[in-house]
Amino acid sequence: MQLDYSVLAHRSEIDDYAVPNVDQGDSSASFQSRTIKAEFPPINLIDLKPLQSMAEKINTAIESQRYQDAIHDVTMAIDQTLQLQLLDLLDIRAFCHAKQGRRDLAIADTQKMIDYKPEMTNGYLRKGSIFSTYGQQKQAIETYEKGLENAGSDCPQIDQLETARKAAEFLNATCIDLVTQLPGEIASDILSRLPQAAIVTCLSISRTWRQRTLKCESLWKELSIDDNLASIQLTNMLPHIAPWIQKLAINSGSNLARENCFEHMQKGSFTKIQTIVLTAQASQNLRSQLIMLSIAFWETRHTLTAVSLDFTDSQNPITLADVLLGCSAVTKLTYAVASPMSASVGNISAVKNGHPLASLQLEASSIVGTDIESMLKRCRQVRRLIMNGCDPTVLNIVNTKAPNLEILGYNHPYQIEELQEKVPEITDTVLASLANIKTLRTVTFRSLKNVTGEGIDEFFRKADKGLTSVTLAELSVVKDNHMALLGELKCLKQIELGKLSSVTDQGIRNILDGECRSLEKLTVSGCCSITEECIQFAKQKVKTVA
């Protein structure tokens, strides 16, 4: 069985899919496991002919001064023609809302139909079909039964109501509850693969689905707010999902969506936020919310490390100085404006020296040396600097104010590689700390340039005797005496030695003459001072030698 979650909000005809079913009483959601066919009743398109003929009749009566006839005809139009047109209009709007996933709005229109003409079946059929398509079979059954009570026995659509009720009863009786039946990890994995519109639907299916969806941490690690109803609706969920969000991308010009995001950043709801992206679309008409944005940056300063701001469609950007001042821990900043950079730099003197910024990408209509000089003085750790729109005066400033620069992009039209994360240097002090870990069982030391032979010696003397696997490679400081230390590790089962230029045949004998009687495999490669004769000797002592 293939699950197609888009059906919840976007399909009117469904074949071979799992229909979510919700019981109002137990607030649980479930899926149909059989092949079914569910569809919305057809809509009546607007027909203006009856209204036109009625209008002609009324106009003729007025022109002939037959006012009593005009009153009668107008009353008939109000009581009959216009009423039918109103029901058709409400039906069409409910149908369209349901097709777009706006269940609540669709149900509201169907209820207006029922309240207006409770003896007609149109409203009940439409309301029941929407409930059924959204998996709420009990509500659908109740709606159809209400229609059967209120509609006359001679109503031409009474059979449709009865058929729809039986279909809903069948669906309600043949279902399994995926949310509660599946392990939490699998349910979370399924939810994390859904598009935003389907996620919004999951939030409205039932209390159980809502709780499971909101607590799905992997689903909310990255959130993109676009100019669509689903995204804007998700901003209303920020009090629940903000603590999980690590990357927030705002690509919506909606003031409400932006305000919701900035407000919850100010409140400290985004406890794990690391990256914020504000696109050109989102930065339009941002002037009234710039103060909110500045405060939002300040409240997220402890976790925020990457910021991308595109103000190319905005005349009132937040200044670079305000960004650096608010985002005191940011290491990666992308900043784009349509105006000269001099108008957007701001008061850089307020930024403290030693800012951790490592990657800076700037775009403006013009960038001169003085625009970046003060900034580079305070951001001495910049290793990647990309500038588009700059003139040659920036090169002298870069040469004198960016001592750690590794990557420079000068009016480069293409994407330039990102910085590689620096691996912390391993020193003798680090090895000494690692040796204190009593649960350490596997060790690999490869090409450690800042470690001495004494550091290696101290590590193996202090390390827990429970080590079972050791790999030493590309370490010129490792010598025969270190092999003797390996031989003292009684639990050692596997040793791999690679490109150890200072280890000789004596080193191998030191291992074999030691106390590691459990050694099962010895691998030697690229050790130029170890002879084939020694390898053959080792094969007599160790089960596997390679």
XYZ file of C-alpha atoms in Angstrom:
546
model
C 0.000 0.000 0.000
C 1.364 3.402 -0.968
C 0.539 6.356 1.266
C -0.198 9.615 -0.554
C -0.500 12.353 2.042
C -1.213 15.078 -0.521
C -4.729 13.713 -0.775
C -5.622 15.338 2.522
C -5.538 18.784 1.019
C -5.356 18.546 -2.749
C -7.224 15.617 -4.290
C -10.898 15.184 -4.827
C -10.712 11.660 -6.234
C -8.670 9.041 -4.439
C -7.876 5.507 -5.551
C -5.739 3.009 -3.591
C -4.617 5.369 -0.888
C -4.766 5.578 2.875
C -7.451 7.900 4.122
C -6.790 9.374 7.564
C -9.715 8.730 9.871
C -10.381 10.680 13.068
C -12.712 9.822 15.889
C -13.887 12.912 17.736
C -14.266 10.985 20.958
C -10.797 9.507 21.294
C -8.988 12.231 19.329
C -7.002 9.669 17.345
C -6.191 9.538 13.651
C -6.206 6.423 11.550
C -5.735 5.225 7.959
C -7.938 3.172 5.704
C -6.150 0.055 4.556
C -8.472 -0.920 1.700
C -8.927 0.324 -1.828
C -11.688 2.927 -1.884
C -12.914 5.769 -4.034
C -13.867 9.036 -2.343
C -14.888 12.119 -4.266
C -16.449 15.523 -3.768
C -19.974 15.965 -5.120
C -19.961 17.932 -8.397
C -20.535 21.677 -8.213
C -23.160 23.658 -10.133
C -21.486 26.367 -12.170
C -23.154 29.781 -12.099
C -26.060 30.068 -14.558
C -27.218 33.653 -15.117
C -30.046 32.808 -17.538
C -32.783 32.540 -14.868
C -31.655 35.828 -13.347
C -31.570 37.545 -16.755
C -35.062 36.405 -17.684
C -36.396 37.495 -14.292
C -34.693 40.888 -14.692
C -36.297 41.381 -18.118
C -39.720 40.540 -16.690
C -39.297 43.009 -13.810
C -38.068 45.770 -16.141
C -41.050 45.265 -18.479
C -43.502 45.525 -15.562
C -41.915 48.794 -14.372
C -41.881 50.319 -17.865
C -45.578 49.435 -18.230
C -46.295 50.931 -14.786
C -47.567 47.539 -13.569
C -46.039 48.051 -10.161
C -47.930 45.297 -8.377
C -46.624 42.802 -10.953
C -43.115 44.186 -10.455
C -43.390 43.698 -6.688
C -44.573 40.141 -7.215
C -41.762 39.350 -9.661
C -39.081 40.890 -7.422
C -40.387 38.888 -4.441
C -40.232 35.709 -6.506
C -36.645 36.546 -7.510
C -35.650 37.064 -3.884
C -37.411 33.939 -2.649
C -36.366 31.579 -5.406
C -33.790 32.619 -7.977
C -31.423 34.549 -5.724
C -31.669 31.947 -2.974
C -30.631 29.201 -5.368
C -27.786 31.343 -6.686
C -26.583 32.002 -3.126
C -26.500 28.268 -2.377
C -24.531 27.628 -5.567
C -22.061 30.398 -4.710
C -21.504 29.059 -1.190
C -21.140 25.542 -2.580
C -18.530 26.653 -5.117
C -16.553 28.539 -2.471
C -16.652 25.580 -0.064
C -15.465 23.273 -2.855
C -12.537 25.584 -3.692
C -11.533 25.996 -0.035
C -11.488 22.220 0.409
C -9.370 21.724 -2.722
C -6.808 24.155 -1.299
C -6.654 22.408 2.064
C -8.652 25.064 3.959
C -10.935 22.686 5.740
C -12.284 25.068 8.382
C -13.288 27.713 5.826
C -14.926 25.059 3.640
C -16.928 23.660 6.576
C -18.028 27.191 7.543
C -19.498 27.759 4.066
C -21.308 24.424 4.078
C -22.838 25.274 7.449
C -24.130 28.546 5.980
C -25.775 26.502 3.233
C -27.435 24.242 5.800
C -28.589 27.149 7.988
C -30.023 28.926 4.952
C -31.911 25.951 3.529
C -31.934 23.066 6.067
C -34.475 21.103 4.005
C -32.138 20.905 0.981
C -29.457 18.242 0.710
C -26.733 20.331 -1.006
C -25.141 21.607 2.193
C -25.146 18.205 3.905
C -23.603 16.459 0.907
C -20.838 19.010 0.594
C -20.093 19.142 4.343
C -20.084 15.369 4.715
C -17.777 14.886 1.719
C -15.264 17.370 3.148
C -15.254 15.622 6.517
C -14.832 12.254 4.802
C -11.987 13.401 2.564
C -10.175 14.723 5.623
C -10.610 11.358 7.304
C -13.182 12.524 9.847
C -15.690 9.768 9.173
C -17.743 10.113 12.372
C -18.416 13.775 11.647
C -19.322 12.831 8.066
C -21.790 10.189 9.278
C -23.416 12.654 11.689
C -23.743 15.225 8.881
C -25.368 12.751 6.486
C -27.767 11.538 9.175
C -28.761 15.111 9.955
C -29.467 15.632 6.275
C -31.616 12.505 6.132
C -33.638 13.789 9.092
C -34.250 17.252 7.644
C -34.678 16.432 3.957
C -38.094 15.293 2.787
C -38.609 11.716 1.663
C -39.485 12.993 -1.814
C -36.188 14.894 -2.108
C -34.445 13.843 -5.362
C -31.015 13.652 -3.661
C -32.077 11.533 -0.687
C -30.445 8.469 -2.240
C -27.142 10.308 -2.517
C -27.223 11.082 1.208
C -27.926 7.455 2.053
C -25.135 6.192 -0.226
C -22.667 8.708 1.205
C -23.592 7.719 4.772
C -22.985 4.020 4.069
C -19.619 4.816 2.451
C -18.548 6.829 5.503
C -19.660 4.019 7.824
C -17.578 1.534 5.831
C -14.526 3.772 5.992
C -14.982 4.281 9.697
C -15.178 0.532 10.337
C -12.111 -0.481 8.285
C -9.203 1.531 9.596
C -5.917 1.278 11.468
C -4.331 4.010 13.545
C -0.898 4.656 12.044
C 0.101 7.364 14.474
C -0.296 5.172 17.543
C 0.559 1.838 15.891
C 3.857 2.783 14.264
C 7.020 3.285 16.326
C 7.692 6.944 17.026
C 10.874 6.959 14.897
C 9.034 5.691 11.809
C 6.118 8.083 12.285
C 8.576 10.971 12.640
C 10.411 9.892 9.501
C 7.133 9.856 7.535
C 6.159 13.295 8.834
C 9.566 14.743 7.971
C 9.024 13.844 4.290
C 5.727 15.685 3.902
C 5.287 19.035 2.125
C 4.225 22.008 4.224
C 0.589 21.923 3.098
C 0.292 18.295 4.252
C 1.988 19.135 7.560
C -0.581 21.863 8.204
C -3.298 19.329 7.469
C -1.753 16.867 9.947
C -1.915 19.573 12.605
C -5.675 19.899 12.115
C -6.667 16.223 11.862
C -6.851 15.411 15.565
C -5.299 16.070 18.952
C -3.053 13.004 18.660
C -1.800 13.940 15.205
C -1.232 17.516 16.315
C 0.820 16.469 19.344
C 2.894 13.953 17.373
C 3.557 16.475 14.594
C 4.541 19.296 16.925
C 6.892 16.999 18.865
C 8.632 15.680 15.743
C 11.998 17.365 16.308
C 13.519 16.371 12.943
C 10.568 17.924 11.109
C 11.301 21.410 12.446
C 15.094 21.624 12.240
C 14.763 23.740 9.101
C 11.729 25.960 8.491
C 11.107 28.011 5.361
C 8.398 30.670 5.472
C 7.141 31.455 1.950
C 4.249 33.452 0.530
C 1.666 30.697 0.807
C -1.100 29.939 3.257
C 0.573 26.848 4.727
C 3.783 28.719 5.607
C 1.936 31.626 7.156
C -0.212 29.228 9.187
C 2.943 27.552 10.494
C 4.138 30.845 11.978
C 1.186 30.544 14.365
C 2.757 27.303 15.605
C 6.073 28.963 16.545
C 5.393 28.812 20.315
C 5.480 25.003 19.930
C 8.085 24.428 17.191
C 10.576 27.287 17.665
C 12.683 25.358 20.233
C 13.532 22.760 17.533
C 14.356 25.170 14.696
C 18.046 25.436 13.782
C 17.644 27.176 10.421
C 14.942 29.758 9.668
C 14.514 31.057 6.111
C 11.996 33.881 5.660
C 10.922 34.338 2.055
C 7.568 36.016 2.654
C 6.512 39.609 2.264
C 3.723 39.074 4.795
C 4.040 41.514 7.689
C 2.201 39.046 9.917
C 4.578 36.177 9.118
C 7.668 38.295 9.707
C 6.262 39.786 12.888
C 5.491 36.321 14.287
C 9.065 35.192 13.601
C 10.725 38.318 15.047
C 8.428 38.329 18.080
C 9.316 34.778 19.072
C 12.997 35.442 18.478
C 12.669 38.355 20.907
C 10.959 36.101 23.432
C 13.823 33.620 23.319
C 11.700 30.820 21.845
C 14.392 29.932 19.282
C 16.761 28.254 21.720
C 18.681 26.288 19.049
C 18.647 28.736 16.133
C 21.938 28.748 14.226
C 21.068 30.183 10.811
C 18.731 32.957 9.658
C 18.060 33.785 6.014
C 16.088 36.886 5.000
C 15.490 37.023 1.233
C 14.837 40.042 -0.978
C 11.140 39.175 -0.989
C 11.043 39.197 2.816
C 12.985 42.447 3.165
C 10.462 44.532 1.222
C 8.583 47.103 3.319
C 10.596 46.070 6.375
C 11.148 49.581 7.716
C 8.527 49.381 10.475
C 10.021 46.083 11.734
C 13.748 46.955 11.677
C 13.831 47.583 15.426
C 12.142 44.215 16.015
C 14.757 42.558 13.796
C 17.638 44.196 15.675
C 16.249 43.054 19.029
C 15.603 39.574 17.584
C 19.272 39.306 16.579
C 20.360 40.350 20.049
C 18.134 37.786 21.778
C 19.480 34.958 19.600
C 23.119 36.068 19.717
C 24.332 33.123 21.810
C 23.407 30.448 19.235
C 23.223 32.361 15.945
C 26.310 31.675 13.819
C 25.152 32.267 10.209
C 23.118 35.185 8.828
C 22.117 35.949 5.232
C 20.359 39.255 4.529
C 19.255 40.395 1.067
C 18.110 44.021 1.022
C 18.395 44.536 -2.742
C 14.648 45.283 -2.948
C 14.563 47.401 0.211
C 15.422 51.063 0.668
C 15.812 50.800 4.448
C 18.156 47.944 5.364
C 19.473 47.225 8.815
C 23.111 48.382 8.872
C 26.103 46.069 8.867
C 27.173 47.529 12.194
C 23.814 46.673 13.775
C 24.037 43.110 12.459
C 27.547 42.574 13.835
C 26.632 44.275 17.108
C 23.523 42.127 17.596
C 24.998 38.883 16.263
C 28.078 38.781 18.439
C 28.786 35.088 17.758
C 28.101 35.003 14.011
C 30.902 33.469 11.952
C 29.273 33.625 8.517
C 27.540 36.740 7.154
C 26.057 37.423 3.719
C 24.828 40.976 3.211
C 23.446 42.486 -0.015
C 22.076 45.975 -0.783
C 21.219 47.797 -4.002
C 22.748 51.098 -2.828
C 26.437 51.976 -2.230
C 27.859 50.097 0.750
C 28.850 53.395 2.392
C 25.155 54.088 3.077
C 24.660 50.763 4.882
C 27.847 50.247 6.903
C 26.677 52.165 9.968
C 28.690 52.878 13.120
C 31.272 50.078 13.057
C 33.113 51.658 15.994
C 30.384 50.245 18.270
C 31.442 46.682 17.343
C 33.994 45.211 19.744
C 37.436 44.193 18.525
C 37.960 40.461 18.025
C 34.561 39.685 16.496
C 34.594 35.948 15.475
C 33.365 36.587 11.904
C 35.206 34.193 9.558
C 33.244 34.382 6.281
C 31.927 37.674 4.876
C 30.092 38.083 1.584
C 29.103 41.598 0.485
C 27.171 42.894 -2.516
C 26.377 46.544 -3.295
C 26.282 48.989 -6.180
C 29.720 50.156 -5.036
C 32.202 49.063 -2.364
C 35.351 51.085 -1.700
C 38.231 50.493 0.668
C 36.947 52.788 3.387
C 33.681 50.848 3.528
C 35.400 47.705 4.816
C 38.472 49.086 6.595
C 36.937 49.627 10.039
C 35.056 46.352 9.816
C 38.155 44.296 9.005
C 40.004 45.978 11.887
C 37.417 44.537 14.290
C 36.957 41.243 12.480
C 40.531 40.007 12.232
C 39.482 36.366 11.928
C 37.948 36.772 8.451
C 39.233 33.919 6.264
C 36.764 34.176 3.404
C 35.861 37.543 1.841
C 33.610 37.806 -1.231
C 32.750 41.257 -2.615
C 30.677 42.143 -5.662
C 30.463 45.762 -6.772
C 33.874 46.781 -5.402
C 36.602 48.950 -6.905
C 40.394 48.356 -6.703
C 40.814 50.427 -3.528
C 39.534 47.473 -1.483
C 42.599 45.398 -2.375
C 45.024 47.571 -0.412
C 42.747 47.388 2.638
C 42.407 43.616 2.307
C 46.173 43.254 2.020
C 46.824 45.126 5.275
C 43.710 44.425 7.393
C 42.924 40.764 6.687
C 45.962 38.776 7.885
C 44.106 35.417 8.054
C 42.441 35.587 4.623
C 42.337 32.290 2.716
C 39.658 32.931 0.055
C 39.087 36.247 -1.745
C 36.341 36.849 -4.313
C 36.663 40.125 -6.254
C 33.600 40.912 -8.398
C 33.316 37.200 -9.068
C 30.092 36.256 -10.945
C 29.967 32.640 -9.785
C 29.557 30.781 -6.514
C 32.817 30.553 -4.588
C 33.673 27.653 -2.319
C 32.865 27.856 1.354
C 35.431 27.691 4.134
C 36.475 24.272 5.266
C 35.876 23.737 8.956
C 39.100 23.902 10.891
C 39.877 20.704 12.733
C 41.118 21.392 16.271
C 44.831 20.649 16.584
C 45.782 17.491 18.460
C 48.676 18.074 20.854
C 50.393 16.134 23.639
C 48.068 17.850 26.118
C 45.011 16.609 24.219
C 46.410 13.072 24.148
C 46.998 13.197 27.891
C 43.350 14.131 28.409
C 42.146 11.371 26.094
C 44.184 8.816 28.036
C 41.990 9.487 31.072
C 38.886 8.135 29.334
C 38.381 4.769 30.989
C 35.890 3.478 28.420
C 38.238 4.006 25.457
C 38.527 0.826 23.396
C 39.568 1.883 19.866
C 42.310 4.413 19.013
C 43.403 5.779 15.620
C 46.331 8.216 15.424
C 47.025 9.360 11.879
C 49.306 12.157 10.670
C 49.388 14.109 13.949
C 51.797 16.929 13.193
C 51.728 18.542 16.644
C 52.306 15.412 18.705
C 55.733 14.304 19.963
C 57.117 10.867 20.731
C 56.886 11.707 24.419
C 53.183 12.484 23.997
C 52.564 9.099 22.340
C 54.592 7.396 25.059
C 52.625 9.063 27.863
C 49.290 8.237 26.221
C 49.931 4.479 26.053
C 51.358 4.374 29.568
C 48.262 6.071 31.008
C 45.612 4.616 28.688
C 43.183 2.035 30.034
C 44.434 -1.504 29.560
C 41.101 -2.421 28.014
C 42.087 -1.055 24.583
C 41.203 -3.614 21.878
C 42.205 -1.849 18.634
C 45.059 0.557 17.815
C 45.896 2.193 14.476
C 49.092 4.249 14.065
C 49.818 5.777 10.655
C 52.039 8.446 9.127
C 53.733 9.246 12.440
C 57.496 9.618 12.183
C 57.771 10.091 15.962
C 56.531 6.541 16.661
C 59.461 4.194 17.326
C 60.230 0.701 18.532
C 59.807 1.635 22.185
C 56.172 2.564 21.514
C 55.631 -0.927 20.080
C 56.782 -2.334 23.412
C 54.028 -0.304 25.103
C 51.470 -1.828 22.732
C 52.728 -5.265 23.720
C 51.732 -4.570 27.317
C 48.037 -4.099 26.419
C 46.586 -7.468 27.394
C 43.185 -6.981 25.701
C 44.544 -5.784 22.372
C 43.038 -7.779 19.471
C 43.982 -5.696 16.437
C 46.975 -3.512 15.510
C 47.391 -1.577 12.263
C 50.698 0.095 11.434
C 50.995 2.289 8.338
C 53.929 4.318 6.987
C 55.861 4.342 10.251
C 59.377 5.084 9.034
C 61.022 4.746 12.466
C 59.620 1.329 13.395
C 61.921 -1.632 12.689
C 61.839 -5.414 13.030
C 62.646 -4.929 16.698
C 59.403 -3.022 17.156
C 57.390 -5.949 15.812
C 59.286 -8.326 18.117
C 58.517 -5.996 21.028
C 54.812 -6.459 20.321
C 55.046 -10.239 19.922
C 57.152 -10.682 23.067
C 54.724 -8.672 25.165
C 51.614 -9.650 27.087
C 48.956 -9.093 24.394
C 48.167 -12.802 24.035
C 44.719 -11.960 22.593
C 46.143 -10.290 19.460
C 44.257 -11.694 16.457
C 45.259 -9.412 13.600
C 48.384 -7.431 12.737
C 48.411 -5.211 9.649
C 51.681 -3.668 8.432
C 51.877 -1.448 5.343
C 54.395 1.091 4.073
C 56.806 0.565 6.992
C 60.093 0.624 5.075
C 62.274 -0.591 7.979
C 60.314 -3.799 8.586
C 61.587 -6.809 6.605
C 59.675 -9.641 4.973
C 61.498 -12.061 7.269
C 59.982 -10.298 10.273
C 56.517 -10.507 8.717
C 56.900 -14.245 8.234
C 57.951 -14.598 11.877
C 54.872 -12.646 12.948
C 52.626 -15.032 10.990
C 53.762 -17.836 13.281
C 52.608 -15.900 16.329
C 49.449 -14.101 15.161
C 46.353 -15.604 13.530
C 46.113 -12.982 10.749
C 49.005 -10.880 9.443
C 48.503 -8.585 6.459
